[in-house]
mmCIF file with all atom_site columns, C-alpha atoms in Angstrom:
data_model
loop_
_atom_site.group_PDB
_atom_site.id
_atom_site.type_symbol
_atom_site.label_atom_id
_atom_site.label_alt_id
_atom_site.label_comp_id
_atom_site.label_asym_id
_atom_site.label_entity_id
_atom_site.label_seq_id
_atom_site.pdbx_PDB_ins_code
_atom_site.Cartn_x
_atom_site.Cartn_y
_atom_site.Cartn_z
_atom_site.occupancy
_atom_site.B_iso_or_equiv
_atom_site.pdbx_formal_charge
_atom_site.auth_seq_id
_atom_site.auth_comp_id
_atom_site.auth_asym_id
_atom_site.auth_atom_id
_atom_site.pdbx_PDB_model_num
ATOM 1   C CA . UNK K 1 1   ? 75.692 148.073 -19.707 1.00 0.00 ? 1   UNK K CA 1
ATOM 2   C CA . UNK K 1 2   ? 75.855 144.949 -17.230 1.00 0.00 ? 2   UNK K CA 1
ATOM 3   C CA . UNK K 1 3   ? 74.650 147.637 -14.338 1.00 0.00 ? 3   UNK K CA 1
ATOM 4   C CA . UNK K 1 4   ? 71.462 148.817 -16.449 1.00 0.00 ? 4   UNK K CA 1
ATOM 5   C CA . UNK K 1 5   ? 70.555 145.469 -17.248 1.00 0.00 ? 5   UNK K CA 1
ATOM 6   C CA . UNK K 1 6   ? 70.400 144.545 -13.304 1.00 0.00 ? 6   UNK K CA 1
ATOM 7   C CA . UNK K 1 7   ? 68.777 147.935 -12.488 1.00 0.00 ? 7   UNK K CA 1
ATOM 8   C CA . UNK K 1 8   ? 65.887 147.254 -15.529 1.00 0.00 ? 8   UNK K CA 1
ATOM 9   C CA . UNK K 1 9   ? 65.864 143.728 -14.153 1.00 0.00 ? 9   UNK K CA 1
ATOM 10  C CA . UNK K 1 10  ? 65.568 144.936 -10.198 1.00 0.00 ? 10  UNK K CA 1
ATOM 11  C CA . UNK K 1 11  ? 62.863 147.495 -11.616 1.00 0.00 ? 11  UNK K CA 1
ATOM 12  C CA . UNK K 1 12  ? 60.620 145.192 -12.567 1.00 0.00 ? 12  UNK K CA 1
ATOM 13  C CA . UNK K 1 13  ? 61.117 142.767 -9.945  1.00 0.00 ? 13  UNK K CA 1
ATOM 14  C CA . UNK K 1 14  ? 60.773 144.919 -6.945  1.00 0.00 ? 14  UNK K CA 1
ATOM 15  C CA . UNK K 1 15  ? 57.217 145.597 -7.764  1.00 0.00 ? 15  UNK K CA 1
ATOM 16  C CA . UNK K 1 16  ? 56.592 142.086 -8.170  1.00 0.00 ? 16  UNK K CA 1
ATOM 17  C CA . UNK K 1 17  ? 57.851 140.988 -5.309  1.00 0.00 ? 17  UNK K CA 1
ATOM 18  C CA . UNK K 1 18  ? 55.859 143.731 -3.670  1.00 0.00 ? 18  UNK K CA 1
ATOM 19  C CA . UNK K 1 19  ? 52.663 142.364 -4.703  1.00 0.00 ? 19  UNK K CA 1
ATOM 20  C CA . UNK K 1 20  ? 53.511 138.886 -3.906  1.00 0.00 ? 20  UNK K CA 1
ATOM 21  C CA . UNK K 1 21  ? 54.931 139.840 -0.174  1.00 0.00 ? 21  UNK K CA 1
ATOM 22  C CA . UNK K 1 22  ? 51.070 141.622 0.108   1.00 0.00 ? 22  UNK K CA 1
ATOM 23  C CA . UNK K 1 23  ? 49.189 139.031 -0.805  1.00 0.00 ? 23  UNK K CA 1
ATOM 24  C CA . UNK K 1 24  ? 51.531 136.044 1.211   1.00 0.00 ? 24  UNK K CA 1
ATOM 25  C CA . UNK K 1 25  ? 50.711 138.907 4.553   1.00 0.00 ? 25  UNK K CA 1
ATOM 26  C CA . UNK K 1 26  ? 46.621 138.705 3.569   1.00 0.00 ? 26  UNK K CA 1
ATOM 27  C CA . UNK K 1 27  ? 46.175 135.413 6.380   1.00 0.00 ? 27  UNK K CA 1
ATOM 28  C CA . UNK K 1 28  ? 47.411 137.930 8.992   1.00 0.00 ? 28  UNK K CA 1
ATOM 29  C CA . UNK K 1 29  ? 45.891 140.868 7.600   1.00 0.00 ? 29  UNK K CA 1
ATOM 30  C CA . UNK K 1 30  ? 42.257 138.927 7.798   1.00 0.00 ? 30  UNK K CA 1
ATOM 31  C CA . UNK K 1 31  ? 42.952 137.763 11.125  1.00 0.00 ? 31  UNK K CA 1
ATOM 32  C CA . UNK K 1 32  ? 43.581 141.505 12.499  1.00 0.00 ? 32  UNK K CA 1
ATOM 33  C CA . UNK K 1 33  ? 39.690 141.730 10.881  1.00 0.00 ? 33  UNK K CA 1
ATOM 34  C CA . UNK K 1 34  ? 36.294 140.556 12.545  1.00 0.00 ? 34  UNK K CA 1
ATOM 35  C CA . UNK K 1 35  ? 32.818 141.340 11.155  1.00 0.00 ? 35  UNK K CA 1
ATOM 36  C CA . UNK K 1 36  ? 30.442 143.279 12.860  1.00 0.00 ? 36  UNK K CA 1
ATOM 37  C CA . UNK K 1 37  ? 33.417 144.799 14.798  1.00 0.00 ? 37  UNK K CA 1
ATOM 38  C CA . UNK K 1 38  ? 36.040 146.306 12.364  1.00 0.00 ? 38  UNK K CA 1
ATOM 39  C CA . UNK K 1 39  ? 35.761 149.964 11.445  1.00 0.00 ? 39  UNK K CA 1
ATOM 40  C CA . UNK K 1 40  ? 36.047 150.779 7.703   1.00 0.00 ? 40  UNK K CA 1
ATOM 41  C CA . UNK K 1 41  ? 39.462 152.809 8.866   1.00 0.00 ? 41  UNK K CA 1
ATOM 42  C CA . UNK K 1 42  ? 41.077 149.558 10.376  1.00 0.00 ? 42  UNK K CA 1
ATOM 43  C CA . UNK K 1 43  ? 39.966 147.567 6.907   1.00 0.00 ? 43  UNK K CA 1
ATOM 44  C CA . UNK K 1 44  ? 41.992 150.530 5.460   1.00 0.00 ? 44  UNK K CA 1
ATOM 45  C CA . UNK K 1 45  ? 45.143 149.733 7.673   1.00 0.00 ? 45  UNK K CA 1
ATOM 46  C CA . UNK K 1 46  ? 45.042 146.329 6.892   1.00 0.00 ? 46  UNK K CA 1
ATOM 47  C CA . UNK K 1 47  ? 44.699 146.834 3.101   1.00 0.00 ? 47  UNK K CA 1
ATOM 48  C CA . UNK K 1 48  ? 44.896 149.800 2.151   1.00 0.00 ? 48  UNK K CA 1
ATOM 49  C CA . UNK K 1 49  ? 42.885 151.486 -0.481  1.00 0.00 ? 49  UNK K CA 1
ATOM 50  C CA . UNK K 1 50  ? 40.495 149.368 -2.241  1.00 0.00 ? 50  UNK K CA 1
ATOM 51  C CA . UNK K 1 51  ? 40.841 149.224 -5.978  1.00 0.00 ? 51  UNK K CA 1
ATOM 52  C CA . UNK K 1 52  ? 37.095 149.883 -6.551  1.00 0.00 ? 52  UNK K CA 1
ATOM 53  C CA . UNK K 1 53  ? 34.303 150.713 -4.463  1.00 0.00 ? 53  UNK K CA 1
ATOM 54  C CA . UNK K 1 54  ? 30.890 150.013 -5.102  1.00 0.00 ? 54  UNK K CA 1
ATOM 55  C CA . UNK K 1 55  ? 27.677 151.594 -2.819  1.00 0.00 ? 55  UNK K CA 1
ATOM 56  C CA . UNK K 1 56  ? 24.676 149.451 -2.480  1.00 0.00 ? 56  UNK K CA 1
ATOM 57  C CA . UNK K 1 57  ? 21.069 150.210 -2.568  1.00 0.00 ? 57  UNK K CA 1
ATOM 58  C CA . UNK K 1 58  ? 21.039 149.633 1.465   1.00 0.00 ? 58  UNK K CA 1
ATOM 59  C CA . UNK K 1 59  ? 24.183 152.177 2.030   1.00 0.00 ? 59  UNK K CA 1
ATOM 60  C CA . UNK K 1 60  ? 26.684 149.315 2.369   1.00 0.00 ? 60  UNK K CA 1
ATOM 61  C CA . UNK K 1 61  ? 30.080 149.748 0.241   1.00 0.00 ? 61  UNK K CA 1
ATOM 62  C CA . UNK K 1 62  ? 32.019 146.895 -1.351  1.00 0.00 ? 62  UNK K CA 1
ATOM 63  C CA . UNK K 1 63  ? 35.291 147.204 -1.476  1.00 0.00 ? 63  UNK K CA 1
ATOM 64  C CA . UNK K 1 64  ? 37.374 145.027 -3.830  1.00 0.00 ? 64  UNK K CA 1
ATOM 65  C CA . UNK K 1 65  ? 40.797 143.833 -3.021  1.00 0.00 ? 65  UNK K CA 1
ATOM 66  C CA . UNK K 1 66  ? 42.019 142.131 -5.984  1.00 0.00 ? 66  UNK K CA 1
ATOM 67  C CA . UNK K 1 67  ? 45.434 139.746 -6.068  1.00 0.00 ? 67  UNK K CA 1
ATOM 68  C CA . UNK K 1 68  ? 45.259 138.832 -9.210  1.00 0.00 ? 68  UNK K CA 1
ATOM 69  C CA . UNK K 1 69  ? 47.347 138.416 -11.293 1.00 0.00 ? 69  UNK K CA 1
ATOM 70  C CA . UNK K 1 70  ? 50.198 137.429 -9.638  1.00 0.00 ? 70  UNK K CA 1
ATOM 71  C CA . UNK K 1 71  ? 48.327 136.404 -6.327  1.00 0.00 ? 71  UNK K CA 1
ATOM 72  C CA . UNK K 1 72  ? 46.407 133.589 -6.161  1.00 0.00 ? 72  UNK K CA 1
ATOM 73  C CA . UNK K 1 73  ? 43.426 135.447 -4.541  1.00 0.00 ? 73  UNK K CA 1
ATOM 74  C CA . UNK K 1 74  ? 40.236 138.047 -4.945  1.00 0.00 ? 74  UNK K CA 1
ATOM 75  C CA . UNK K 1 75  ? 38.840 139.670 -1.720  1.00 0.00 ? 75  UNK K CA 1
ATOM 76  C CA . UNK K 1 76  ? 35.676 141.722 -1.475  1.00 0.00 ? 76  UNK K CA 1
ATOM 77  C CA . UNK K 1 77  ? 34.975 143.419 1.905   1.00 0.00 ? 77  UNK K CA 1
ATOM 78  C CA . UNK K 1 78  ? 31.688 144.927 2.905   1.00 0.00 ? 78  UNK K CA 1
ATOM 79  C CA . UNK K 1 79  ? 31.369 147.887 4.845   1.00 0.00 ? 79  UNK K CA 1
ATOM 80  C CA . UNK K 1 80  ? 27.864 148.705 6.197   1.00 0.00 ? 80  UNK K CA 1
ATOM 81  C CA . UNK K 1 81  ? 26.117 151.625 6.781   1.00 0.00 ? 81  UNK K CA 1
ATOM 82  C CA . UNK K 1 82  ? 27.118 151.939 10.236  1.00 0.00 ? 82  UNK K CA 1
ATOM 83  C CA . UNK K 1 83  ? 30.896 152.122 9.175   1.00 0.00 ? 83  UNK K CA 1
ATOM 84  C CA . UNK K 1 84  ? 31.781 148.815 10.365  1.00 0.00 ? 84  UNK K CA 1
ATOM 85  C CA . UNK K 1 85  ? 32.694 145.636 8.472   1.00 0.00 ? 85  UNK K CA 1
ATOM 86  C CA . UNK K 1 86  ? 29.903 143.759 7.889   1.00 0.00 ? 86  UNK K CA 1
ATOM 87  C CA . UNK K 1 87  ? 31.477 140.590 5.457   1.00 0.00 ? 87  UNK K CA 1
ATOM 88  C CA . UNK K 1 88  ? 34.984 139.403 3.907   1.00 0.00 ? 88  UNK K CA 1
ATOM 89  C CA . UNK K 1 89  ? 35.419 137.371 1.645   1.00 0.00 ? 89  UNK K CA 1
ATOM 90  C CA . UNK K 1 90  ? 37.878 135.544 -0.371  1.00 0.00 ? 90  UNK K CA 1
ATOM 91  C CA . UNK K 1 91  ? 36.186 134.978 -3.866  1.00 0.00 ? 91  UNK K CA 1
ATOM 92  C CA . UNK K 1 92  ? 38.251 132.414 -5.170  1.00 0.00 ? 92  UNK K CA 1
ATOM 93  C CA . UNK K 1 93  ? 36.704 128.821 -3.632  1.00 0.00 ? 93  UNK K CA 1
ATOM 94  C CA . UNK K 1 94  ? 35.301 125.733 -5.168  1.00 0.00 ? 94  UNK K CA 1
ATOM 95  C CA . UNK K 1 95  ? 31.913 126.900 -3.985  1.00 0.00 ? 95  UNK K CA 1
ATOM 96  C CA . UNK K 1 96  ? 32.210 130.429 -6.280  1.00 0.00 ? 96  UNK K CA 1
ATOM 97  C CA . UNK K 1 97  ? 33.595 127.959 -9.118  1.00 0.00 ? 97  UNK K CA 1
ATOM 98  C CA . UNK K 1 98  ? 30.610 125.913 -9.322  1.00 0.00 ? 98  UNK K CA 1
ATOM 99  C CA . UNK K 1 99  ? 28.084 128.740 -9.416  1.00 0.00 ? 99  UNK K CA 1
ATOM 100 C CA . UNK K 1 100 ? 29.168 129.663 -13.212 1.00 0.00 ? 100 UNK K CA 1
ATOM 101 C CA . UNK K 1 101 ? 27.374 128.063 -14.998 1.00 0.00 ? 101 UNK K CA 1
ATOM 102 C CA . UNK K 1 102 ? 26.738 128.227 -18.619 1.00 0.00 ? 102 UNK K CA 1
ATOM 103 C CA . UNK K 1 103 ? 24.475 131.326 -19.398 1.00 0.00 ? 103 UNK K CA 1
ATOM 104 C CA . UNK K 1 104 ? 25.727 133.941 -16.695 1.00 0.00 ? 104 UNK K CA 1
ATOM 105 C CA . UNK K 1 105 ? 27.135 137.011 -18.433 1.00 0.00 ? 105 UNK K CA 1
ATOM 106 C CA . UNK K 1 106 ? 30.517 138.850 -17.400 1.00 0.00 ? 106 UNK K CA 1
ATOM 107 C CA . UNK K 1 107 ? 29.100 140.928 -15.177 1.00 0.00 ? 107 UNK K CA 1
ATOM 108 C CA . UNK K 1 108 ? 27.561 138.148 -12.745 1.00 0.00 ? 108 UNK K CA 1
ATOM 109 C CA . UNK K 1 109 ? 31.058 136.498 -13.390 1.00 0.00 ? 109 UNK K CA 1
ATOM 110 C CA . UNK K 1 110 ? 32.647 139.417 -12.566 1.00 0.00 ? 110 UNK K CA 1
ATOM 111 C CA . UNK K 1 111 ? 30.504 139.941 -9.487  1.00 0.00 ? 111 UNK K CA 1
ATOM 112 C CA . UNK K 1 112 ? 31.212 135.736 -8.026  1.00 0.00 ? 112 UNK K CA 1
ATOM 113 C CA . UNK K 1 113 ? 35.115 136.035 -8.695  1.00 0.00 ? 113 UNK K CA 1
ATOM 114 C CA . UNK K 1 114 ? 36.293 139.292 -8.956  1.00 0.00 ? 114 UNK K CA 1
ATOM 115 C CA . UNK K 1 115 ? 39.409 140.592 -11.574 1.00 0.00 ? 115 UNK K CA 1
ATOM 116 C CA . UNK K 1 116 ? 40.366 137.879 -13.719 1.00 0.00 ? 116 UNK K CA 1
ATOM 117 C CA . UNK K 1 117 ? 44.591 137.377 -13.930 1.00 0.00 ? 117 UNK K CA 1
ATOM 118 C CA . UNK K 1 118 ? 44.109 137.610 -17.811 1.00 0.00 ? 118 UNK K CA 1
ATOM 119 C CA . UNK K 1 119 ? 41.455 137.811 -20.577 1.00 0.00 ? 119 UNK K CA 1
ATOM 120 C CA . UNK K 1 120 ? 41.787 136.271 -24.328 1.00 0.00 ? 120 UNK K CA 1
ATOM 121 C CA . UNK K 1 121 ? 40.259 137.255 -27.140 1.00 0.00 ? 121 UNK K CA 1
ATOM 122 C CA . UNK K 1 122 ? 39.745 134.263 -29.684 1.00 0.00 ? 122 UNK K CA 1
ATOM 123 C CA . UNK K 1 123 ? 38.340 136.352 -32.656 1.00 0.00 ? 123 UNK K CA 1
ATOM 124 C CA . UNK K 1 124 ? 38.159 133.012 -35.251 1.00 0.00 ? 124 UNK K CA 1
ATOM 125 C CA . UNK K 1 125 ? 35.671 131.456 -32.769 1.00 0.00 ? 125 UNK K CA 1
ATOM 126 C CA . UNK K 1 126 ? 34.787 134.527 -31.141 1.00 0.00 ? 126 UNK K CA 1
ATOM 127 C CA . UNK K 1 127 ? 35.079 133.780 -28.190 1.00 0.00 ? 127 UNK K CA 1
ATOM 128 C CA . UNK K 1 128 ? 36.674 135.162 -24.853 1.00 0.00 ? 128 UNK K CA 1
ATOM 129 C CA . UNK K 1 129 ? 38.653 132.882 -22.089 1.00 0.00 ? 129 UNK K CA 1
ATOM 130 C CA . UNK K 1 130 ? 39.131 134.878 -18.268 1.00 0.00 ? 130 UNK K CA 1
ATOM 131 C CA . UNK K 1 131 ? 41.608 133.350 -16.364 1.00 0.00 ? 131 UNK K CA 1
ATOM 132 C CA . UNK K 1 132 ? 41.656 133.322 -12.619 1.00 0.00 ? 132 UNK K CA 1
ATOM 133 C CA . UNK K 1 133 ? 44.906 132.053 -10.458 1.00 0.00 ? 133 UNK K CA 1
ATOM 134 C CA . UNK K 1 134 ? 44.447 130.281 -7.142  1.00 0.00 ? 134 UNK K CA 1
ATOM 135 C CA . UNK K 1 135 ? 45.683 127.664 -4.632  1.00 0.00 ? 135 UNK K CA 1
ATOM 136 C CA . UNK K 1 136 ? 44.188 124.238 -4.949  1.00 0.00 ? 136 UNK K CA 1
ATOM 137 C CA . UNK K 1 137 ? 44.357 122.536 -1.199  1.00 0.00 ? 137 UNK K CA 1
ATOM 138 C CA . UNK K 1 138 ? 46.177 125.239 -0.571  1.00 0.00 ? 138 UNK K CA 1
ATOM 139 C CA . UNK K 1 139 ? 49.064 124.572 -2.145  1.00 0.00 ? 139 UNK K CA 1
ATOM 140 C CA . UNK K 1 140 ? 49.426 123.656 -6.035  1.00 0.00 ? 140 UNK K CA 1
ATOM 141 C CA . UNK K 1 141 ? 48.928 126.398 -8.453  1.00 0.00 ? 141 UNK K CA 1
ATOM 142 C CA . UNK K 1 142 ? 45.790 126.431 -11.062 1.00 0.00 ? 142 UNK K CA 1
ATOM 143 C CA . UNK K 1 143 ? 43.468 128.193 -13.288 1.00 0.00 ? 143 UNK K CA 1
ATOM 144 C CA . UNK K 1 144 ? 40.002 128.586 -13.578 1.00 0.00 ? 144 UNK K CA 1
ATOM 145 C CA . UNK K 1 145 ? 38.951 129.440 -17.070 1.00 0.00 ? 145 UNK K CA 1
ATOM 146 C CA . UNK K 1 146 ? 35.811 130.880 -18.052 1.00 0.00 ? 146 UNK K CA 1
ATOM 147 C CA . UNK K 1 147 ? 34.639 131.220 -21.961 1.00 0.00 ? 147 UNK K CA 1
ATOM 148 C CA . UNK K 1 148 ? 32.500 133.354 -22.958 1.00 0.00 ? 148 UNK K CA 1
ATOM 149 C CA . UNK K 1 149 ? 30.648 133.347 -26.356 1.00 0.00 ? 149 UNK K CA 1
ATOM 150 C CA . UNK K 1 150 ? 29.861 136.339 -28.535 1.00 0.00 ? 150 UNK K CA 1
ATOM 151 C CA . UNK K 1 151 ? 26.568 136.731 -26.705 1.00 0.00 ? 151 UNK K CA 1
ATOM 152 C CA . UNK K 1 152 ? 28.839 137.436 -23.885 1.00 0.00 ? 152 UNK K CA 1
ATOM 153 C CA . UNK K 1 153 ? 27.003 134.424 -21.701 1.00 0.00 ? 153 UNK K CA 1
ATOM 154 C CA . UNK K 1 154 ? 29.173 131.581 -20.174 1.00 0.00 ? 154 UNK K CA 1
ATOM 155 C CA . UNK K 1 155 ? 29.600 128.269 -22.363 1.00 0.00 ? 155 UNK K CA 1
ATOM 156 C CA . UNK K 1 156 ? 31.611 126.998 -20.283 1.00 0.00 ? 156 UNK K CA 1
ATOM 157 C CA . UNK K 1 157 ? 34.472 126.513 -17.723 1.00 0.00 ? 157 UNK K CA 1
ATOM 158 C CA . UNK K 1 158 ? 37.658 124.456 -17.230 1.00 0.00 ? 158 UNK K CA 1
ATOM 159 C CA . UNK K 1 159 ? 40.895 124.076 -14.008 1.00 0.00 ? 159 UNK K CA 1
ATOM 160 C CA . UNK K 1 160 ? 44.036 123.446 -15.641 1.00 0.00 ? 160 UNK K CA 1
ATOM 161 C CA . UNK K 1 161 ? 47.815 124.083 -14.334 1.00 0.00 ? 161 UNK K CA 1
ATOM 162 C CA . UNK K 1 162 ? 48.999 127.282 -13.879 1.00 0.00 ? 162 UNK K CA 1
ATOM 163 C CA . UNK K 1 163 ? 51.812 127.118 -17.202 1.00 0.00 ? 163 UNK K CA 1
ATOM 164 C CA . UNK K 1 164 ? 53.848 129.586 -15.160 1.00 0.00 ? 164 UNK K CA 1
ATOM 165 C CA . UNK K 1 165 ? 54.811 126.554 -12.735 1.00 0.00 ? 165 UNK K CA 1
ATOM 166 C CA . UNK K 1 166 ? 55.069 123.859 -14.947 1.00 0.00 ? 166 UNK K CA 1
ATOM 167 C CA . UNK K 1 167 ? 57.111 126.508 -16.940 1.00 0.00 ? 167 UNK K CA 1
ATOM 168 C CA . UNK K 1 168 ? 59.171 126.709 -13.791 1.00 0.00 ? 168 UNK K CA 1
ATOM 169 C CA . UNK K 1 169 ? 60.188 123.750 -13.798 1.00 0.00 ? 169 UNK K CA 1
ATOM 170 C CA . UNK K 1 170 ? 57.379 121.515 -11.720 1.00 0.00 ? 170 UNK K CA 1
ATOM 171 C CA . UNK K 1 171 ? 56.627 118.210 -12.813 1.00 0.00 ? 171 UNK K CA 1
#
């Protein structure tokens, strides 16, 4: 029984570790990247398949690259009608924070910051809380919270530890 335990344990821990190895190579993946130069097959050596793709009005695609939510990032990439990259971006910044503002709806949200890490339901106040993860200065784990009211329009927004590292033992 010990050697199932270790084998459920290494199961689910592989994966993770996975993830976290792909996002901690992103730096060097963007650096192998430069818009208005990068082919839409070299974006797709870099990172693979994107987890949705969206085709704008112009012919561009979006490509989303989401980390979350074990990452602590949310890339879009922008491939223009001419097959080359024409923008990346890492969502997650204090500038993309500070454009939701109370009123937006989930999809603008959606649109600023990408995947949230989790979503909560608060049916009592009817409500709904997305979570995103990230790096503050680069280096101490956080949150950015969004709630949503039933209208589904932002009342507001908060940055608060990440509870997995003060869970961990952080102080």
């Amino acid at each position: 029984h010990e050697m199932s335990l270790t084998n459920a344990g290494s199961r689910w821990l592989a994966p993770a570790l996975l993830v976290v190895a792909l996002a901690g190579c992103d730096p060097q993946r963007v650096a192998q990247l430069e818009e208005g130069v990068s082919t839409e097959v070299e974006v797709r050596q870099q990172f693979g398949d994107p987890v949705t793709i969206t085709t704008q009005p112009d012919g561009s695609r979006v490509f989303d690259y989401p980390r979350q939510p074990e990452g602590w990032t949310n890339y879009v990439i922008t491939i223009g009608a001419d097959g080359k990259m024409s923008s990346l971006r890492q969502l997650l910044n204090p500038d993309n924070f500070a454009r939701v503002q109370p009123g937006l709806d989930r999809q603008a949200v959606r649109k600023l910051l990408g995947r949230p890490a989790q979503v909560k339901r608060y049916e009592l106040k009817n409500e709904e809380i997305w979570d995103w993860r990230f790096k503050q200065d680069g280096q101490q784990s956080k949150f950015f919270s969004v709630t949503f009211g039933a209208d589904g329009k932002v009342l507001g927004t908060a940055i608060g530890d990440d509870p997995r590292e003060i869970a961990g033992g952080g102080k």
